[in-house]
Amino acid sequence: MNRIIIDLDNTLYPEHKGIFSQVNNRINLYLEEKMKFRRDTINSMRVEYMEKYGTTLRGLMIHHHVDPGDYLKFVHDVEIESVLSGNKALDDFLHKLKGEKILFTNGAYNYAMRILNSLCVAHHFNTIFDIVSIDYIAKPDSYGYKKLIALTGNGSSCNYLFIDDRPDNIRTAKELGMLTVLVSANGAGDNCNAELVVREITELEDKLKGTVFI
């Protein structure tokens, strides 16, 4: 059976909707208001944590013993329902994809469900692998990928299609033998060697025709 792993933010919906930008702003607000970090140190600290741990949260958990539940509730308190609405083209595309569809996100489950419900596509996903499911060890670390494969497959990644907007996440999937698709708003491959590059996820329908996935 095919298994199709799909990212959430800036993949299922286009980047220009600005939802993840809202999350980014909430992260900065959390660091400034709740953690009392100086504003001029926040960006450099976040870059450091992203490079070392994949997410700001993981760095905060390791170095500052932050409660992940409190953090995720705060940073995901963003406008979604007023920004996203039912997407028939996306719904039709997901319906045509052959295989088990798995949402794989560094976000939290409730946040993911708000987005899926706003887009009216939640019914397509058999499994949601969120940041809690992968023990807060975020993409692009291979830990979450391997755990997902172990729980949803037979230990082999050869029948997995992986769709994401981040080149570093694509690279890990390729190392595990998955067929990869980069969703890039400017259509650039960003040197991650994804097998396919699309501007929006629905463009994949034409590119996958004639394969086992459509």
Coordinates of N, CA and C in Angstrom, one line a residue:
M1 N 0.8 -1.2 0.0 CA 0.0 0.0 0.0 C 0.9 1.3 0.0
N2 N 0.5 2.2 -0.8 CA 1.2 3.5 -0.8 C 0.9 4.3 0.5
R3 N 1.9 5.0 0.9 CA 1.7 5.9 2.1 C 2.2 7.3 1.7
I4 N 1.4 8.2 1.9 CA 1.7 9.6 1.4 C 1.8 10.5 2.6
I5 N 3.0 11.0 2.9 CA 3.2 11.8 4.0 C 3.2 13.3 3.6
I6 N 2.3 14.1 4.2 CA 2.1 15.5 3.8 C 2.4 16.4 5.0
D7 N 3.2 17.4 4.7 CA 3.4 18.5 5.7 C 2.1 19.4 5.8
L8 N 2.1 20.2 6.9 CA 1.0 21.1 7.1 C 1.2 22.5 6.6
D9 N 2.0 23.2 7.4 CA 2.1 24.7 7.1 C 2.9 25.0 5.9
N10 N 2.3 25.9 5.1 CA 2.9 26.3 3.8 C 3.0 25.1 2.8
T11 N 2.3 24.0 3.0 CA 2.3 22.9 2.1 C 0.8 22.6 1.7
L12 N 0.0 22.4 2.7 CA -1.4 22.1 2.4 C -2.1 23.4 2.0
Y13 N -1.6 24.5 2.5 CA -2.2 25.9 2.2 C -1.0 26.7 1.7
P14 N -1.2 27.7 0.9 CA 0.0 28.5 0.4 C 0.5 29.5 1.4
E15 N 1.8 29.7 1.3 CA 2.5 30.5 2.3 C 1.9 31.9 2.4
H16 N 1.4 32.5 1.3 CA 0.9 33.9 1.4 C -0.3 34.0 2.3
K17 N -0.9 32.9 2.8 CA -2.0 33.0 3.7 C -1.5 33.6 5.1
G18 N -0.2 33.4 5.4 CA 0.3 34.1 6.5 C 0.1 33.4 7.9
I19 N -0.4 32.2 7.9 CA -0.7 31.6 9.2 C 0.6 31.3 9.9
F20 N 1.6 30.7 9.3 CA 2.8 30.4 9.9 C 3.6 31.7 10.4
S21 N 3.4 32.7 9.6 CA 4.0 34.0 10.1 C 3.4 34.5 11.4
Q22 N 2.1 34.2 11.5 CA 1.4 34.5 12.8 C 2.0 33.7 14.0
V23 N 2.3 32.4 13.7 CA 2.9 31.5 14.7 C 4.3 32.0 15.0
N24 N 5.1 32.4 14.0 CA 6.4 33.0 14.3 C 6.3 34.2 15.2
N25 N 5.4 35.1 14.9 CA 5.2 36.2 15.8 C 4.9 35.9 17.2
R26 N 4.0 34.9 17.3 CA 3.6 34.4 18.7 C 4.8 33.8 19.4
I27 N 5.7 33.1 18.7 CA 6.9 32.5 19.3 C 7.7 33.7 19.9
N28 N 8.0 34.7 19.1 CA 8.7 35.9 19.6 C 8.1 36.5 20.8
L29 N 6.7 36.6 20.8 CA 6.0 37.2 21.9 C 6.2 36.3 23.1
Y30 N 6.1 35.0 23.0 CA 6.3 34.1 24.1 C 7.7 34.3 24.7
L31 N 8.7 34.4 23.9 CA 10.0 34.5 24.4 C 10.2 35.9 25.1
E32 N 9.6 36.9 24.6 CA 9.8 38.2 25.2 C 8.9 38.4 26.5
E33 N 7.6 38.0 26.4 CA 6.7 38.3 27.5 C 6.8 37.2 28.6
K34 N 6.8 35.9 28.2 CA 6.8 34.9 29.2 C 8.2 34.4 29.7
M35 N 9.1 34.5 28.7 CA 10.5 34.0 29.1 C 11.4 35.2 29.5
K36 N 10.9 36.4 29.2 CA 11.6 37.7 29.6 C 13.0 37.8 28.9
F37 N 13.1 37.3 27.7 CA 14.3 37.4 26.9 C 14.3 38.8 26.3
R38 N 15.5 39.4 26.2 CA 15.6 40.7 25.5 C 15.3 40.6 24.1
R39 N 14.6 41.5 23.5 CA 14.1 41.5 22.2 C 15.3 41.4 21.2
D40 N 16.4 42.0 21.5 CA 17.5 42.0 20.5 C 18.3 40.7 20.5
T41 N 17.9 39.8 21.4 CA 18.6 38.5 21.5 C 17.8 37.3 20.9
I42 N 16.5 37.6 20.7 CA 15.6 36.5 20.3 C 15.9 35.9 19.0
N43 N 16.1 36.7 17.9 CA 16.3 36.1 16.6 C 17.5 35.2 16.6
S44 N 18.7 35.7 17.1 CA 19.9 34.9 17.1 C 19.7 33.6 17.9
M45 N 19.0 33.7 19.0 CA 18.8 32.5 19.8 C 17.9 31.5 19.1
R46 N 16.9 32.0 18.4 CA 16.0 31.1 17.6 C 16.7 30.4 16.5
V47 N 17.6 31.2 15.8 CA 18.4 30.6 14.7 C 19.3 29.5 15.3
E48 N 19.9 29.7 16.4 CA 20.8 28.7 17.0 C 20.0 27.4 17.4
Y49 N 18.8 27.6 18.0 CA 18.0 26.5 18.4 C 17.5 25.7 17.2
M50 N 17.1 26.4 16.2 CA 16.6 25.8 14.9 C 17.7 24.9 14.3
E51 N 18.9 25.5 14.3 CA 20.0 24.7 13.6 C 20.4 23.5 14.5
K52 N 20.3 23.6 15.8 CA 20.7 22.5 16.7 C 19.6 21.5 16.9
Y53 N 18.4 21.9 17.0 CA 17.3 21.1 17.5 C 16.1 21.0 16.6
G54 N 16.1 21.7 15.5 CA 15.0 21.7 14.6 C 13.8 22.6 14.9
T55 N 13.6 22.9 16.2 CA 12.6 23.9 16.6 C 13.1 24.7 17.7
T56 N 12.5 25.9 17.9 CA 12.7 26.7 19.0 C 12.3 26.0 20.3
L57 N 11.2 25.3 20.2 CA 10.6 24.6 21.4 C 11.6 23.6 22.0
R58 N 12.2 22.8 21.1 CA 13.2 21.8 21.6 C 14.3 22.4 22.4
G59 N 14.8 23.5 21.8 CA 15.9 24.3 22.5 C 15.5 24.8 23.9
L60 N 14.3 25.3 23.9 CA 13.7 25.8 25.2 C 13.5 24.7 26.2
M61 N 13.1 23.6 25.7 CA 12.9 22.4 26.6 C 14.2 22.0 27.2
I62 N 15.3 21.9 26.4 CA 16.6 21.5 26.8 C 17.3 22.5 27.7
H63 N 17.2 23.7 27.4 CA 18.0 24.7 28.1 C 17.3 25.5 29.2
H64 N 15.9 25.5 29.0 CA 15.1 26.4 30.0 C 14.0 25.6 30.6
H65 N 13.9 24.3 30.3 CA 12.8 23.4 30.9 C 11.4 24.0 30.8
V66 N 11.2 24.5 29.6 CA 9.9 25.0 29.2 C 8.8 23.9 29.2
D67 N 7.6 24.2 29.7 CA 6.5 23.3 29.5 C 6.0 23.3 28.1
P68 N 6.2 22.2 27.3 CA 5.8 22.2 25.9 C 4.3 22.5 25.7
G69 N 3.5 22.0 26.6 CA 2.0 22.2 26.4 C 1.7 23.7 26.5
D70 N 2.2 24.4 27.5 CA 2.0 25.8 27.6 C 2.5 26.6 26.4
Y71 N 3.7 26.2 26.0 CA 4.3 26.9 24.8 C 3.4 26.7 23.6
L72 N 3.0 25.5 23.3 CA 2.3 25.2 22.1 C 0.9 25.8 22.1
K73 N 0.2 25.8 23.2 CA -1.0 26.5 23.4 C -0.9 28.0 23.1
F74 N 0.2 28.6 23.5 CA 0.4 30.1 23.3 C 0.7 30.4 21.9
V75 N 1.7 29.7 21.3 CA 2.1 30.1 20.0 C 1.1 29.7 18.9
H76 N 0.2 28.7 19.1 CA -0.8 28.3 18.1 C -2.1 29.1 18.3
D77 N -2.1 30.1 19.2 CA -3.3 30.9 19.4 C -3.4 32.0 18.3
V78 N -3.7 31.5 17.1 CA -3.6 32.4 15.9 C -4.9 32.3 15.1
E79 N -5.1 33.3 14.2 CA -6.3 33.3 13.4 C -6.2 32.3 12.3
I80 N -7.1 31.4 12.2 CA -7.1 30.3 11.1 C -8.4 30.3 10.4
E81 N -9.5 30.2 11.1 CA -10.8 30.1 10.5 C -11.2 31.3 9.7
S82 N -10.7 32.5 10.0 CA -11.0 33.7 9.2 C -10.1 33.8 8.0
V83 N -9.0 33.0 8.0 CA -8.0 33.0 6.9 C -8.2 31.9 5.9
L84 N -8.5 30.7 6.3 CA -8.7 29.6 5.4 C -10.2 29.2 5.3
S85 N -10.5 28.7 4.1 CA -11.8 28.2 3.9 C -11.8 26.9 3.1
G86 N -12.9 26.2 2.9 CA -12.9 25.0 2.1 C -12.2 25.1 0.8
N87 N -11.4 24.2 0.4 CA -10.6 24.2 -0.8 C -11.0 23.0 -1.7
K88 N -11.9 23.2 -2.6 CA -12.4 22.1 -3.4 C -11.3 21.5 -4.3
A89 N -10.4 22.3 -4.8 CA -9.3 21.7 -5.6 C -8.4 20.8 -4.8
L90 N -8.1 21.2 -3.5 CA -7.3 20.4 -2.7 C -8.1 19.1 -2.3
D91 N -9.3 19.3 -2.0 CA -10.2 18.1 -1.6 C -10.2 17.1 -2.8
D92 N -10.4 17.6 -4.0 CA -10.4 16.7 -5.1 C -9.1 16.0 -5.3
F93 N -8.0 16.8 -5.2 CA -6.7 16.2 -5.4 C -6.4 15.1 -4.3
L94 N -6.7 15.4 -3.1 CA -6.4 14.4 -2.0 C -7.3 13.1 -2.3
H95 N -8.5 13.3 -2.8 CA -9.4 12.2 -3.1 C -8.8 11.3 -4.1
K96 N -8.1 11.9 -5.1 CA -7.5 11.1 -6.2 C -6.2 10.4 -5.8
L97 N -5.5 10.9 -4.8 CA -4.3 10.3 -4.4 C -4.5 8.9 -3.8
K98 N -3.8 7.9 -4.4 CA -4.0 6.5 -4.0 C -3.1 6.1 -2.9
G99 N -3.6 5.8 -1.7 CA -2.8 5.4 -0.6 C -3.2 6.1 0.7
E100 N -2.7 5.6 1.8 CA -2.9 6.1 3.1 C -2.3 7.5 3.3
K101 N -3.0 8.5 3.6 CA -2.5 9.8 3.8 C -2.2 10.1 5.2
I102 N -1.0 10.6 5.5 CA -0.5 10.8 6.8 C -0.1 12.3 6.9
L103 N -0.6 13.0 7.9 CA -0.1 14.4 8.1 C 1.0 14.3 9.1
F104 N 2.1 15.0 8.7 CA 3.4 15.0 9.5 C 3.8 16.4 9.7
T105 N 3.6 16.9 11.0 CA 3.8 18.3 11.2 C 4.6 18.5 12.5
N106 N 5.4 19.6 12.5 CA 6.1 20.0 13.8 C 5.2 20.8 14.7
G107 N 3.9 21.0 14.2 CA 3.0 21.7 15.1 C 2.2 20.7 16.0
A108 N 1.3 21.3 16.7 CA 0.5 20.5 17.6 C -0.8 20.0 17.0
Y109 N -1.4 18.9 17.6 CA -2.5 18.2 17.0 C -3.7 19.2 16.8
N110 N -4.1 19.9 17.9 CA -5.3 20.8 17.8 C -5.1 21.8 16.8
Y111 N -3.9 22.4 16.7 CA -3.6 23.4 15.6 C -3.8 22.8 14.3
A112 N -3.3 21.6 14.1 CA -3.4 20.9 12.8 C -4.8 20.7 12.4
M113 N -5.6 20.2 13.4 CA -7.0 19.9 13.1 C -7.8 21.2 12.8
R114 N -7.5 22.3 13.4 CA -8.1 23.6 13.0 C -7.9 23.9 11.5
I115 N -6.7 23.7 11.1 CA -6.4 23.9 9.7 C -7.1 23.0 8.8
L116 N -7.0 21.7 9.1 CA -7.6 20.6 8.3 C -9.1 20.9 8.2
N117 N -9.7 21.2 9.3 CA -11.2 21.4 9.3 C -11.6 22.7 8.5
S118 N -10.7 23.7 8.6 CA -11.0 25.0 7.9 C -10.9 24.7 6.4
L119 N -10.0 23.9 6.0 CA -9.8 23.5 4.5 C -10.8 22.4 4.1
C120 N -11.5 21.9 5.1 CA -12.5 20.8 4.8 C -11.9 19.5 4.2
V121 N -10.7 19.2 4.7 CA -10.0 18.0 4.2 C -9.6 17.0 5.3
A122 N -10.0 17.2 6.5 CA -9.6 16.4 7.6 C -9.9 14.9 7.4
H123 N -11.0 14.6 6.6 CA -11.5 13.3 6.4 C -10.5 12.4 5.6
H124 N -9.6 13.1 4.9 CA -8.6 12.4 4.0 C -7.5 11.7 4.8
F125 N -7.3 12.2 6.0 CA -6.1 11.8 6.7 C -6.3 10.7 7.8
N126 N -5.7 9.5 7.6 CA -5.9 8.4 8.5 C -5.1 8.6 9.8
T127 N -4.0 9.3 9.7 CA -3.1 9.5 10.8 C -2.6 10.9 10.8
I128 N -2.5 11.5 12.0 CA -1.8 12.8 12.2 C -0.6 12.6 13.2
F129 N 0.5 12.8 12.6 CA 1.8 12.7 13.4 C 2.2 14.1 13.7
D130 N 2.0 14.5 15.0 CA 2.3 15.9 15.4 C 3.6 15.9 16.2
I131 N 3.9 17.1 16.8 CA 5.2 17.2 17.5 C 5.2 16.3 18.8
V132 N 4.0 16.1 19.4 CA 4.0 15.2 20.6 C 4.2 13.8 20.1
S133 N 3.7 13.4 19.0 CA 3.8 12.0 18.5 C 5.3 11.6 18.3
I134 N 6.1 12.7 18.0 CA 7.5 12.4 17.7 C 8.4 12.9 18.9
D135 N 7.8 12.9 20.1 CA 8.5 13.2 21.3 C 9.2 14.5 21.3
Y136 N 8.7 15.5 20.6 CA 9.2 16.8 20.4 C 10.6 16.9 19.7
I137 N 10.9 15.8 19.0 CA 12.2 15.8 18.2 C 11.7 16.0 16.8
A138 N 11.8 17.3 16.4 CA 11.1 17.7 15.2 C 11.9 17.4 13.9
K139 N 11.1 17.4 12.8 CA 11.8 17.4 11.5 C 12.8 18.5 11.4
P140 N 13.9 18.4 10.8 CA 14.3 17.3 9.9 C 15.1 16.2 10.6
D141 N 15.1 16.1 11.9 CA 15.7 14.9 12.6 C 15.1 13.6 12.1
S142 N 15.8 12.6 11.8 CA 15.3 11.4 11.3 C 14.5 10.6 12.3
Y143 N 14.6 10.9 13.5 CA 13.9 10.2 14.6 C 12.4 10.1 14.3
G144 N 11.7 11.2 14.0 CA 10.3 11.2 13.8 C 9.9 10.4 12.5
Y145 N 10.7 10.5 11.5 CA 10.5 9.8 10.2 C 10.5 8.3 10.5
K146 N 11.5 7.9 11.2 CA 11.7 6.4 11.5 C 10.6 5.9 12.4
K147 N 10.1 6.7 13.3 CA 9.0 6.3 14.2 C 7.7 6.2 13.4
L148 N 7.5 7.2 12.5 CA 6.3 7.1 11.7 C 6.3 5.9 10.8
I149 N 7.5 5.6 10.2 CA 7.6 4.4 9.3 C 7.3 3.1 10.1
A150 N 7.8 3.0 11.3 CA 7.7 1.9 12.2 C 6.2 1.7 12.6
L151 N 5.5 2.8 12.8 CA 4.1 2.7 13.2 C 3.1 2.5 12.1
T152 N 3.5 2.9 10.9 CA 2.5 2.9 9.8 C 2.8 2.0 8.7
G153 N 4.0 1.4 8.7 CA 4.5 0.6 7.6 C 5.1 -0.7 8.0
N154 N 5.9 -1.3 7.2 CA 6.5 -2.6 7.5 C 8.0 -2.4 7.7
G155 N 8.4 -1.2 8.0 CA 9.8 -0.9 8.2 C 10.6 -0.5 7.0
S156 N 9.9 -0.4 5.8 CA 10.5 0.0 4.6 C 9.9 1.3 4.1
S157 N 10.7 2.2 3.6 CA 10.2 3.5 3.2 C 10.1 3.6 1.7
C158 N 10.2 2.4 1.0 CA 10.3 2.5 -0.5 C 8.9 2.9 -1.1
N159 N 7.8 2.7 -0.4 CA 6.5 3.1 -1.0 C 5.9 4.3 -0.4
Y160 N 6.8 5.2 0.1 CA 6.4 6.5 0.7 C 6.6 7.6 -0.3
L161 N 5.6 8.5 -0.4 CA 5.7 9.8 -1.1 C 5.7 10.8 0.0
F162 N 6.7 11.7 0.0 CA 6.9 12.7 1.0 C 6.8 14.1 0.4
I163 N 5.8 14.9 1.0 CA 5.5 16.2 0.4 C 5.7 17.3 1.5
D164 N 6.6 18.2 1.3 CA 7.0 19.2 2.3 C 7.5 20.5 1.6
D165 N 7.5 21.6 2.4 CA 7.9 22.9 1.8 C 9.3 23.2 2.2
R166 N 10.0 22.4 3.1 CA 11.3 22.8 3.6 C 12.3 21.8 3.0
P167 N 13.4 22.4 2.4 CA 14.4 21.5 1.8 C 15.1 20.6 2.8
D168 N 15.3 21.1 4.0 CA 16.0 20.2 5.0 C 15.2 19.0 5.3
N169 N 13.9 19.2 5.4 CA 13.0 18.0 5.6 C 13.0 17.1 4.5
I170 N 13.1 17.6 3.2 CA 13.1 16.8 2.0 C 14.4 15.9 2.0
R171 N 15.5 16.5 2.4 CA 16.8 15.8 2.4 C 16.7 14.6 3.3
T172 N 16.1 14.7 4.5 CA 16.0 13.6 5.4 C 15.2 12.5 4.8
A173 N 14.1 12.8 4.2 CA 13.2 11.9 3.5 C 13.9 11.1 2.4
K174 N 14.7 11.9 1.6 CA 15.5 11.2 0.5 C 16.5 10.3 1.1
E175 N 17.1 10.6 2.2 CA 18.1 9.7 2.8 C 17.5 8.4 3.3
L176 N 16.2 8.5 3.5 CA 15.5 7.3 4.0 C 14.8 6.5 2.8
G177 N 15.1 7.0 1.6 CA 14.6 6.3 0.4 C 13.2 6.7 -0.1
M178 N 12.7 7.8 0.4 CA 11.3 8.2 0.0 C 11.3 8.9 -1.3
L179 N 10.3 8.9 -2.0 CA 10.0 9.7 -3.2 C 9.6 11.1 -2.7
T180 N 10.3 12.2 -3.1 CA 10.1 13.5 -2.4 C 9.5 14.5 -3.4
V181 N 8.7 15.4 -2.8 CA 8.1 16.5 -3.5 C 8.3 17.8 -2.7
L182 N 9.0 18.8 -3.3 CA 9.1 20.1 -2.6 C 8.1 21.0 -3.1
V183 N 7.3 21.6 -2.1 CA 6.4 22.7 -2.4 C 7.1 24.0 -2.2
S184 N 7.3 24.7 -3.3 CA 8.1 25.9 -3.3 C 7.4 27.0 -4.0
A185 N 7.1 28.1 -3.2 CA 6.2 29.2 -3.8 C 6.9 29.8 -5.0
N186 N 8.2 29.8 -5.1 CA 8.9 30.4 -6.3 C 9.3 29.3 -7.3
G187 N 8.9 28.1 -7.1 CA 9.2 27.0 -8.0 C 10.7 26.6 -8.0
A188 N 11.5 27.0 -7.1 CA 12.9 26.7 -7.1 C 13.1 25.4 -6.2
G189 N 14.1 24.6 -6.7 CA 14.4 23.4 -6.0 C 15.2 23.5 -4.8
D190 N 15.9 24.7 -4.6 CA 16.7 24.9 -3.4 C 17.7 23.8 -3.1
N191 N 18.3 23.2 -4.1 CA 19.4 22.3 -4.0 C 19.1 21.1 -3.1
C192 N 17.8 20.7 -2.9 CA 17.5 19.6 -2.1 C 17.3 18.3 -2.9
N193 N 17.4 18.4 -4.2 CA 17.3 17.2 -5.1 C 16.0 16.5 -5.0
A194 N 14.9 17.2 -4.7 CA 13.6 16.6 -4.7 C 13.3 16.0 -6.1
E195 N 12.6 14.9 -6.1 CA 12.2 14.4 -7.4 C 11.3 15.3 -8.2
L196 N 10.4 15.9 -7.4 CA 9.4 16.9 -8.1 C 9.4 18.2 -7.3
V197 N 9.2 19.3 -8.0 CA 9.0 20.6 -7.4 C 7.8 21.2 -7.9
V198 N 6.9 21.7 -7.0 CA 5.7 22.4 -7.4 C 5.5 23.6 -6.6
R199 N 4.7 24.6 -7.2 CA 4.4 25.8 -6.5 C 3.3 25.6 -5.5
E200 N 2.3 24.8 -5.8 CA 1.2 24.5 -4.9 C 1.0 23.0 -5.0
I201 N 0.5 22.4 -3.9 CA 0.4 21.0 -3.8 C -0.5 20.4 -4.9
T202 N -1.6 21.1 -5.3 CA -2.5 20.6 -6.3 C -1.9 20.5 -7.7
E203 N -0.8 21.1 -7.9 CA -0.1 20.9 -9.2 C 0.4 19.5 -9.4
L204 N 0.5 18.8 -8.3 CA 1.0 17.4 -8.3 C 0.1 16.5 -9.1
E205 N -1.1 16.8 -9.2 CA -2.1 15.9 -9.9 C -1.5 15.6 -11.3
D206 N -1.2 16.6 -12.1 CA -0.7 16.3 -13.4 C 0.7 15.6 -13.4
K207 N 1.5 16.0 -12.5 CA 2.9 15.4 -12.4 C 2.9 14.0 -12.0
L208 N 1.9 13.5 -11.3 CA 1.8 12.2 -10.8 C 1.0 11.2 -11.6
K209 N 0.3 11.8 -12.7 CA -0.5 10.9 -13.6 C 0.4 9.9 -14.2
G210 N -0.1 8.7 -14.2 CA 0.6 7.5 -14.7 C 1.5 6.8 -13.7
T211 N 1.5 7.4 -12.5 CA 2.3 6.7 -11.4 C 1.3 5.9 -10.5
V212 N 1.9 5.2 -9.6 CA 1.1 4.4 -8.7 C 0.3 5.3 -7.7
F213 N 0.6 6.6 -7.7 CA -0.1 7.4 -6.7 C -1.3 8.1 -7.2
I214 N -1.6 8.1 -8.5 CA -2.8 8.8 -9.0 C -3.6 7.7 -9.9

